[in-house]
Amino acid sequence: MAFSTQDVIPLSQARANLSELADQVKAGTEKIVTKNGESYVALIDAARLDYYHQLERERIHLLILEDARRGLEDIAAGRTEDADAALARLQSARPAKSRSKRG
């Protein structure tokens, strides 16, 4: 979504006109609130925020499925390793300082 200059609001103005801004956001616009001339927070419709969270969860699920697919390909190609051996290899590759923090 493209923003116009009318969608960028200083915090002082947002504070004074919050109800009006909320109505505009509910009607479909998004607002960027600035503080000291820098982006500070965004005002978006709650339903749109829920949608964004849903998209994020779906993306995570797709990444997990891709990892599983690659794992199955590795198994089919014989690229496997004993779990105990893999853990030992990973632990030996860690710096001594980080190993001592766990103990």
XYZ file of C-alpha atoms in Angstrom:
103
model
C 0.000 0.000 0.000
C 1.390 3.388 -0.951
C 1.386 6.156 1.614
C 0.626 9.787 0.907
C 1.824 12.750 2.914
C -1.628 12.827 4.526
C -0.957 9.362 5.974
C 2.128 10.532 7.887
C 1.059 12.190 11.121
C 3.171 13.759 13.891
C 2.564 12.210 17.323
C 1.201 15.486 18.716
C -1.411 15.624 15.946
C -2.248 11.929 16.385
C -2.757 12.470 20.105
C -5.120 15.395 19.447
C -7.086 13.635 16.677
C -6.954 9.966 17.664
C -10.686 9.327 17.271
C -10.734 10.843 13.772
C -7.582 8.929 12.779
C -9.098 5.691 14.085
C -12.174 6.264 11.922
C -9.959 6.861 8.865
C -7.969 3.704 9.589
C -11.159 1.693 10.050
C -12.279 3.023 6.641
C -9.178 1.543 5.009
C -6.250 3.946 5.266
C -3.110 3.262 7.246
C -1.273 5.949 9.150
C 2.366 6.347 10.100
C 2.862 8.302 13.304
C 6.161 10.139 13.606
C 8.051 11.249 16.678
C 10.784 13.844 16.311
C 10.471 13.511 12.530
C 11.134 9.741 12.524
C 8.697 6.863 11.950
C 7.437 5.785 15.362
C 4.324 3.586 15.095
C 1.694 2.615 12.545
C -2.066 2.701 12.879
C -3.765 -0.120 10.989
C -7.177 -1.738 11.162
C -7.349 -4.623 13.659
C -8.736 -6.982 11.001
C -5.791 -6.150 8.731
C -3.376 -6.798 11.608
C -5.008 -10.202 12.154
C -4.594 -10.886 8.433
C -0.898 -9.943 8.594
C -0.432 -12.304 11.542
C -2.190 -15.072 9.609
C 0.144 -14.506 6.640
C 3.128 -14.689 8.967
C 1.930 -18.019 10.426
C 1.339 -19.401 6.924
C 4.839 -18.349 5.879
C 6.307 -20.147 8.894
C 4.344 -23.283 7.986
C 5.630 -23.111 4.409
C 9.207 -22.808 5.671
C 8.716 -25.851 7.905
C 7.273 -27.826 4.996
C 10.245 -26.827 2.831
C 12.663 -27.969 5.543
C 10.797 -31.284 5.778
C 10.915 -31.715 1.985
C 14.663 -31.116 1.942
C 15.088 -33.559 4.815
C 13.163 -36.240 2.964
C 15.286 -35.620 -0.131
C 18.421 -36.021 1.997
C 17.118 -39.323 3.373
C 16.236 -40.576 -0.110
C 19.724 -39.629 -1.333
C 21.389 -41.351 1.619
C 22.632 -38.107 3.173
C 22.018 -39.138 6.772
C 24.025 -39.131 9.977
C 23.573 -40.812 13.345
C 21.935 -38.323 15.757
C 24.465 -38.899 18.561
C 27.360 -38.421 16.145
C 25.806 -35.249 14.739
C 25.292 -33.776 18.221
C 28.855 -34.634 19.220
C 30.167 -33.011 16.037
C 28.141 -29.853 16.660
C 29.209 -29.628 20.307
C 32.865 -30.036 19.431
C 32.555 -27.243 16.851
C 31.221 -24.761 19.435
C 33.724 -22.435 21.081
C 34.804 -23.544 24.555
C 33.432 -20.339 26.122
C 29.838 -21.024 25.028
C 30.081 -24.675 26.170
C 31.136 -23.603 29.666
C 28.039 -21.376 30.061
C 25.698 -24.375 29.820
C 27.327 -26.318 32.632
